[in-house]
CSV table of C-alpha atoms in Angstrom, one decimal:
chain,number,residue,atom,x,y,z
A,1,MET,CA,-20.0,-1.7,-31.7
A,2,GLY,CA,-20.9,-5.4,-31.2
A,3,ASN,CA,-17.3,-6.2,-30.2
A,4,ASN,CA,-17.3,-3.3,-27.8
A,5,GLN,CA,-20.6,-4.5,-26.3
A,6,SER,CA,-19.3,-8.0,-25.8
A,7,GLU,CA,-16.1,-6.7,-24.2
A,8,ARG,CA,-18.2,-4.6,-21.8
A,9,GLU,CA,-20.4,-7.6,-20.9
A,10,TYR,CA,-17.2,-9.7,-20.2
A,11,GLU,CA,-15.7,-7.0,-18.0
A,12,GLU,CA,-19.0,-6.6,-16.1
A,13,ILE,CA,-19.1,-10.3,-15.4
A,14,ARG,CA,-15.5,-10.4,-14.4
A,15,LEU,CA,-16.0,-7.5,-12.0
A,16,LYS,CA,-19.0,-9.2,-10.4
A,17,GLN,CA,-17.0,-12.4,-9.9
A,18,THR,CA,-14.1,-10.6,-8.4
A,19,ILE,CA,-16.3,-8.6,-6.0
A,20,SER,CA,-18.2,-11.8,-5.0
A,21,LEU,CA,-14.9,-13.5,-4.2
A,22,ALA,CA,-13.8,-10.5,-2.1
A,23,GLU,CA,-17.1,-10.4,-0.3
A,24,GLU,CA,-16.8,-14.1,0.5
A,25,GLN,CA,-13.3,-13.7,1.9
A,26,LEU,CA,-14.3,-10.6,3.8
A,27,LYS,CA,-17.1,-12.6,5.6
A,28,GLN,CA,-14.5,-15.3,6.4
A,29,ALA,CA,-12.0,-12.8,7.7
A,30,LYS,CA,-14.6,-11.1,9.9
A,31,GLU,CA,-15.6,-14.5,11.4
A,32,ALA,CA,-11.9,-15.3,12.0
A,33,ALA,CA,-11.3,-11.9,13.6
A,34,GLU,CA,-14.2,-12.4,16.0
A,35,LYS,CA,-13.0,-15.9,16.9
A,36,LYS,CA,-9.5,-14.5,17.5
A,37,LYS,CA,-10.9,-11.7,19.6
A,38,SER,CA,-12.7,-14.2,21.8
A,39,GLN,CA,-9.5,-16.2,22.2
A,40,ILE,CA,-7.6,-13.1,23.3
A,41,ILE,CA,-10.2,-12.3,25.9
A,42,GLU,CA,-10.0,-15.9,27.2
A,43,ALA,CA,-6.2,-15.9,27.2
A,44,LYS,CA,-6.1,-12.6,29.1
A,45,LYS,CA,-8.5,-14.0,31.7
A,46,GLU,CA,-6.3,-17.0,32.1
A,47,VAL,CA,-3.2,-14.7,32.6
A,48,ARG,CA,-5.0,-12.7,35.2
A,49,GLU,CA,-5.9,-15.8,37.1
A,50,ASN,CA,-2.4,-17.1,37.0
A,51,ALA,CA,-1.1,-13.6,38.0
A,52,THR,CA,-3.4,-13.6,41.1
A,53,HIS,CA,-2.3,-17.0,42.3
A,54,SER,CA,1.4,-17.0,41.2
A,55,VAL,CA,2.9,-13.5,41.7
A,56,THR,CA,2.9,-12.5,45.4
A,57,ASN,CA,6.3,-11.2,46.1
A,58,LEU,CA,8.6,-10.2,43.2
A,59,TYR,CA,11.5,-9.6,45.5
A,60,THR,CA,12.0,-13.3,46.4
A,61,SER,CA,13.4,-16.1,44.2
A,62,ASP,CA,10.0,-17.7,44.1
A,63,GLY,CA,8.4,-14.5,43.0
A,64,PHE,CA,11.0,-14.1,40.2
A,65,GLU,CA,10.3,-17.7,39.0
A,66,ALA,CA,6.6,-17.0,39.1
A,67,LEU,CA,7.2,-13.9,36.9
A,68,VAL,CA,9.2,-15.9,34.4
A,69,GLU,CA,6.3,-18.5,34.3
A,70,LEU,CA,3.8,-15.6,33.9
A,71,SER,CA,5.8,-14.3,30.9
A,72,GLN,CA,5.3,-17.7,29.3
A,73,TYR,CA,1.6,-17.2,29.6
A,74,MET,CA,1.8,-13.8,28.0
A,75,ASN,CA,3.6,-14.9,24.9
A,76,PRO,CA,0.6,-16.8,23.4
A,77,VAL,CA,-1.5,-13.7,24.2
A,78,THR,CA,0.9,-11.5,22.2
A,79,ASP,CA,0.9,-13.9,19.3
A,80,LYS,CA,-2.9,-13.9,19.3
A,81,ILE,CA,-3.0,-10.1,19.3
A,82,VAL,CA,-0.6,-10.0,16.3
A,83,ASP,CA,-2.8,-12.5,14.4
A,84,TYR,CA,-5.9,-10.4,15.2
A,85,GLU,CA,-4.3,-7.3,13.9
A,86,GLU,CA,-3.3,-9.0,10.7
A,87,GLU,CA,-6.8,-10.2,10.3
A,88,GLU,CA,-8.1,-6.6,10.8
A,89,HIS,CA,-5.7,-5.4,8.2
A,90,ARG,CA,-6.9,-8.0,5.8
A,91,ILE,CA,-10.5,-6.9,6.4
A,92,LEU,CA,-9.6,-3.3,5.5
A,93,LEU,CA,-7.9,-4.4,2.3
A,94,LEU,CA,-10.9,-6.5,1.3
A,95,GLU,CA,-13.3,-3.7,2.1
A,96,ASN,CA,-11.3,-1.4,-0.2
A,97,MET,CA,-11.1,-4.1,-2.9
A,98,ILE,CA,-14.9,-4.5,-3.0
A,99,LYS,CA,-15.1,-0.8,-3.8
A,100,SER,CA,-12.4,-0.9,-6.5
A,101,PRO,CA,-10.8,-4.3,-7.0
A,102,TYR,CA,-8.4,-3.4,-9.8
A,103,PHE,CA,-7.4,-0.6,-12.2
A,104,ALA,CA,-5.7,-2.3,-15.0
A,105,ARG,CA,-5.4,-5.5,-17.1
A,106,ILE,CA,-2.7,-6.9,-19.3
A,107,ASP,CA,-3.0,-9.8,-21.7
A,108,PHE,CA,0.5,-11.4,-21.7
A,109,LYS,CA,1.5,-14.4,-23.8
A,110,PHE,CA,4.5,-16.2,-22.3
A,111,ASP,CA,7.0,-17.5,-24.8
A,112,ASP,CA,6.4,-21.1,-23.8
A,113,GLU,CA,2.6,-20.9,-24.0
A,114,GLU,CA,0.1,-20.6,-26.8
A,115,GLU,CA,-2.7,-18.7,-25.0
A,116,CYS,CA,-2.6,-15.3,-23.4
A,117,GLU,CA,-3.1,-14.9,-19.7
A,118,LYS,CA,-5.4,-12.2,-18.5
A,119,ILE,CA,-3.7,-10.4,-15.6
A,120,TYR,CA,-5.7,-7.9,-13.5
A,121,ILE,CA,-3.7,-5.4,-11.4
A,122,GLY,CA,-5.0,-3.7,-8.3
A,123,ARG,CA,-3.7,-2.1,-5.1
A,124,SER,CA,-3.6,-5.4,-3.3
A,125,SER,CA,-3.8,-9.1,-4.4
A,126,LEU,CA,-6.8,-11.4,-4.4
A,127,ARG,CA,-6.4,-15.2,-4.6
A,128,LYS,CA,-9.1,-17.8,-5.1
A,129,ASN,CA,-8.2,-20.1,-2.2
A,130,SER,CA,-9.6,-23.4,-3.6
A,131,TYR,CA,-7.6,-23.3,-6.8
A,132,GLN,CA,-4.8,-20.9,-5.8
A,133,GLU,CA,-5.9,-18.9,-8.8
A,134,MET,CA,-4.8,-15.2,-8.8
A,135,TYR,CA,-7.8,-13.0,-9.5
A,136,VAL,CA,-5.9,-9.7,-8.9
A,137,TYR,CA,-2.2,-9.1,-8.8
A,138,ASP,CA,-0.7,-6.5,-6.4
A,139,TRP,CA,0.7,-3.5,-8.4
A,140,ARG,CA,4.1,-4.2,-6.8
A,141,SER,CA,4.3,-7.8,-8.0
A,142,PRO,CA,7.0,-8.5,-10.6
A,143,ILE,CA,4.6,-9.3,-13.5
A,144,ALA,CA,2.7,-6.0,-12.9
A,145,SER,CA,5.8,-4.1,-13.9
A,146,ILE,CA,4.9,-4.9,-17.6
A,147,PHE,CA,1.9,-2.6,-17.3
A,148,TYR,CA,4.1,0.3,-16.3
A,149,ARG,CA,7.1,-0.3,-18.6
A,150,PHE,CA,5.8,-1.6,-22.0
A,151,MET,CA,3.3,-0.9,-24.7
A,152,LYS,CA,2.0,-3.7,-26.9
A,153,GLY,CA,4.7,-6.0,-28.3
A,154,GLU,CA,7.7,-7.8,-26.8
A,155,ALA,CA,7.9,-7.5,-23.1
A,156,PHE,CA,9.6,-9.1,-20.0
A,157,TYR,CA,9.7,-8.9,-16.2
A,158,ASP,CA,12.2,-10.0,-13.7
A,159,ALA,CA,10.9,-12.7,-11.3
A,160,PRO,CA,12.7,-14.4,-8.4
A,161,CYS,CA,13.4,-17.3,-10.8
A,162,GLY,CA,14.9,-15.1,-13.5
A,163,ARG,CA,13.8,-13.0,-16.5
A,164,VAL,CA,10.5,-14.0,-18.0
A,165,THR,CA,9.8,-13.0,-21.6
A,166,GLY,CA,6.8,-12.9,-23.8
A,167,GLU,CA,4.5,-10.6,-25.7
A,168,LEU,CA,2.1,-8.0,-24.4
A,169,LYS,CA,-1.2,-8.3,-26.4
A,170,LEU,CA,-3.5,-5.9,-24.5
A,171,LYS,CA,-3.1,-3.1,-22.0
A,172,ARG,CA,-6.3,-1.8,-20.5
A,173,GLN,CA,-7.3,0.6,-17.7
A,174,TYR,CA,-10.5,0.9,-15.7
A,175,GLU,CA,-12.4,3.4,-13.7
A,176,ILE,CA,-14.3,1.5,-10.9
A,177,LYS,CA,-16.1,3.3,-8.1
A,178,ASN,CA,-18.1,1.6,-5.3
A,179,GLY,CA,-18.1,-1.6,-7.2
A,180,VAL,CA,-19.4,-0.1,-10.4
A,181,LEU,CA,-17.5,-0.2,-13.7
A,182,LYS,CA,-17.7,3.4,-15.0
A,183,TYR,CA,-15.6,2.9,-18.1
A,184,PHE,CA,-12.5,1.3,-19.5
A,185,PHE,CA,-10.1,2.0,-22.4
A,186,ASP,CA,-7.1,0.4,-24.1
A,187,THR,CA,-4.0,2.4,-23.9
A,188,ASP,CA,-3.1,1.9,-27.6
A,189,VAL,CA,-6.0,4.2,-28.5
A,190,GLN,CA,-6.1,8.0,-28.2
A,191,ILE,CA,-7.3,9.2,-24.8
A,192,VAL,CA,-10.0,11.9,-25.1
A,193,ASP,CA,-9.5,15.2,-23.3
A,194,GLU,CA,-12.5,14.4,-21.0
A,195,PHE,CA,-10.7,11.4,-19.5
A,196,LEU,CA,-7.5,13.4,-18.9
A,197,ARG,CA,-9.5,16.1,-17.2
A,198,GLN,CA,-11.2,13.6,-14.9
A,199,LEU,CA,-7.8,11.9,-14.2
A,200,LEU,CA,-6.1,15.1,-13.2
A,201,SER,CA,-9.0,16.4,-11.1
A,202,GLN,CA,-8.7,13.4,-8.8
A,203,ASN,CA,-5.5,14.9,-7.2
A,204,THR,CA,-7.1,18.3,-6.4
A,205,THR,CA,-7.7,17.4,-2.8
A,206,ALA,CA,-6.2,18.5,0.6
A,207,LYS,CA,-4.3,15.3,0.8
A,208,MET,CA,-1.7,13.6,-1.5
A,209,LYS,CA,-3.2,10.6,-3.2
A,210,ALA,CA,-1.7,7.3,-4.4
A,211,ILE,CA,-0.8,7.3,-8.1
A,212,VAL,CA,-0.5,3.6,-8.9
A,213,GLU,CA,-2.8,4.0,-11.9
A,214,THR,CA,-0.6,6.6,-13.6
A,215,ILE,CA,3.0,5.6,-12.7
A,216,GLN,CA,5.3,6.3,-15.6
A,217,GLN,CA,8.1,4.1,-16.9
A,218,GLU,CA,10.9,6.2,-15.4
A,219,GLN,CA,9.1,6.5,-12.1
A,220,ASP,CA,8.5,2.7,-12.0
A,221,ALA,CA,12.2,2.1,-12.5
A,222,VAL,CA,12.9,4.2,-9.4
A,223,ILE,CA,10.2,2.6,-7.3
A,224,ARG,CA,11.4,-0.9,-8.0
A,225,ASP,CA,15.1,-0.4,-7.9
A,226,MET,CA,16.7,-3.1,-5.7
A,227,GLU,CA,20.3,-2.8,-6.9
A,228,ASN,CA,21.3,0.4,-5.1
A,229,ASP,CA,21.5,0.7,-1.3
A,230,LEU,CA,21.4,4.5,-1.5
A,231,LEU,CA,19.2,6.3,-4.0
A,232,MET,CA,18.8,10.0,-4.5
A,233,VAL,CA,16.0,11.4,-6.7
A,234,GLN,CA,16.3,14.9,-8.0
A,235,GLY,CA,13.7,17.0,-9.7
A,236,VAL,CA,12.0,20.4,-9.8
A,237,ALA,CA,9.2,21.3,-7.4
A,238,GLY,CA,6.0,19.5,-8.2
A,239,SER,CA,7.7,16.8,-10.3
A,240,GLY,CA,6.4,14.0,-8.0
A,241,LYS,CA,9.5,13.2,-6.0
A,242,THR,CA,7.7,12.8,-2.7
A,243,SER,CA,4.9,10.7,-4.3
A,244,ILE,CA,7.5,8.3,-5.9
A,245,ALA,CA,9.4,8.1,-2.6
A,246,LEU,CA,6.2,7.0,-0.7
A,247,HIS,CA,5.4,4.4,-3.4
A,248,ARG,CA,8.9,3.2,-3.2
A,249,ALA,CA,8.5,2.8,0.5
A,250,ALA,CA,5.3,0.7,-0.1
A,251,TYR,CA,7.2,-1.4,-2.7
A,252,LEU,CA,10.1,-2.0,-0.2
A,253,MET,CA,7.6,-3.1,2.4
A,254,TYR,CA,6.1,-5.5,-0.1
A,255,GLN,CA,9.5,-6.9,-0.8
A,256,GLY,CA,10.0,-6.9,3.0
A,257,LEU,CA,8.6,-10.5,2.9
A,258,GLN,CA,12.1,-11.4,1.8
A,259,THR,CA,14.1,-8.6,3.3
A,260,LYS,CA,12.3,-8.4,6.6
A,261,LEU,CA,11.6,-4.7,6.1
A,262,SER,CA,8.6,-3.3,7.9
A,263,ALA,CA,7.0,0.1,8.6
A,264,ASN,CA,9.1,0.2,11.8
A,265,ASN,CA,12.3,0.3,9.7
A,266,ILE,CA,11.3,3.3,7.6
A,267,MET,CA,11.3,7.0,8.7
A,268,ILE,CA,10.0,10.0,6.7
A,269,ILE,CA,11.5,13.4,7.6
A,270,SER,CA,9.2,16.2,6.6
A,271,PRO,CA,10.0,19.9,6.4
A,272,ASN,CA,7.0,20.9,8.4
A,273,THR,CA,3.8,19.6,10.0
A,274,ILE,CA,1.6,20.8,7.1
A,275,PHE,CA,3.6,18.7,4.7
A,276,GLU,CA,3.5,15.8,7.1
A,277,GLN,CA,-0.3,15.8,7.2
A,278,TYR,CA,-0.5,16.3,3.5
A,279,ILE,CA,1.3,13.0,2.7
A,280,SER,CA,-0.2,11.0,5.6
A,281,ASN,CA,-2.9,9.2,3.5
A,282,VAL,CA,-0.7,7.7,0.8
A,283,LEU,CA,0.7,4.6,2.4
A,284,PRO,CA,-2.6,3.6,4.0
A,285,GLU,CA,-4.2,4.0,0.6
A,286,LEU,CA,-1.6,1.5,-0.7
A,287,GLY,CA,-2.6,-1.0,2.0
A,288,GLU,CA,0.5,-0.4,4.2
A,289,ASP,CA,0.8,0.9,7.8
A,290,ASN,CA,2.0,4.4,8.1
A,291,VAL,CA,5.7,4.7,8.8
A,292,ILE,CA,7.3,6.8,11.5
A,293,SER,CA,7.2,10.5,10.5
A,294,VAL,CA,9.1,13.3,12.1
A,295,VAL,CA,9.6,17.0,11.3
A,296,PHE,CA,13.2,18.2,10.8
A,297,GLU,CA,13.0,20.9,13.4
A,298,ASP,CA,11.9,18.3,16.0
A,299,ILE,CA,15.0,16.2,15.3
A,300,LEU,CA,17.1,19.3,15.9
A,301,LYS,CA,15.3,20.0,19.2
A,302,MET,CA,15.9,16.4,20.3
A,303,LEU,CA,19.6,16.5,19.4
A,304,LEU,CA,20.3,20.0,20.8
A,305,LYS,CA,18.5,19.7,24.1
A,306,GLY,CA,18.7,22.9,26.2
A,307,ARG,CA,19.8,25.1,23.3
A,308,LYS,CA,17.5,27.7,21.8
A,309,ILE,CA,16.6,27.0,18.2
A,310,GLN,CA,15.0,29.5,15.9
A,311,SER,CA,12.4,27.9,13.7
A,312,LYS,CA,12.2,28.6,9.9
A,313,ASN,CA,8.9,30.5,10.4
A,314,ASP,CA,10.4,32.7,13.1
A,315,PHE,CA,13.4,33.4,10.9
A,316,LEU,CA,11.3,34.4,7.9
A,317,GLU,CA,9.0,36.5,10.1
A,318,LYS,CA,12.0,38.4,11.5
A,319,ILE,CA,13.3,39.1,8.0
A,320,ILE,CA,9.9,40.2,6.5
A,321,ALA,CA,8.6,42.2,9.5
A,322,PRO,CA,8.8,46.0,9.3
A,323,SER,CA,11.8,47.6,10.9
A,324,GLN,CA,9.8,49.2,13.7
A,325,TYR,CA,8.8,45.8,14.9
A,326,LYS,CA,12.1,44.0,14.5
A,327,LYS,CA,13.4,45.2,17.8
A,328,ASN,CA,10.5,43.5,19.5
A,329,LEU,CA,11.2,40.1,17.8
């Protein structure tokens, strides 16, 4: 009991430190966002003044040169807007982190070190700026794969510099809501039925939810696969194919720092609008912008312009409808 109490106290202190760091960075991010917003307003004002004095007649050579000069004024404004949007995105991540900064911890002993390193894993990363110390690792980071793929014992992960080996000493999961530690448990002990009930009940909503806390080994292998250009995942209905595909999209965007992949390069094709709305929250929950989403029938309408297309609903209605009504359909 005493050991459990000391562990609880340690985790409570660690959580407070993490939230405090996130709150400090949130304050800085909001101040930076306000400053950048003011800079955008000033830059736009300057552009308007230059537009008033420079662009008089676009159909003359002088007018064209003035337009080129004006575009040079607009470039810095565009850059400032991009910086501001990035700051707003960081604010959103930090606000979510304050509510629930991490969901797991692993204690990993690297082969060339004597002490274990405590690695906390969350939906986004948190770094202590002054010492470049990682307080929370993004679930998509290479070292976080240990949490999904190994139990206690020998373990490894593939980093950009090569394979890193060591020993997994501890694997712990947390339930943190609104900055409060509800409970935690080590995965090498038996999970009680009450916890399983709570975990499963979290997905009984009208929207699909992110599943970073419960990704299984086989699912993680699919999500992190970088060897295959084309990847097809097959499974029965309800096996989690769509959820894994969305988490893979989030992982690819995380890797996009190297591959230059962004939300604009990804498209989700949904069978209908209901399904499209059902999955719409997953990527934002994972800290990524929503990707382009289209319904299959809309693609057909765009490609077959001017041709009559019978929707799936109309087709099913025609089949199911009583014979006396079919002639009117």
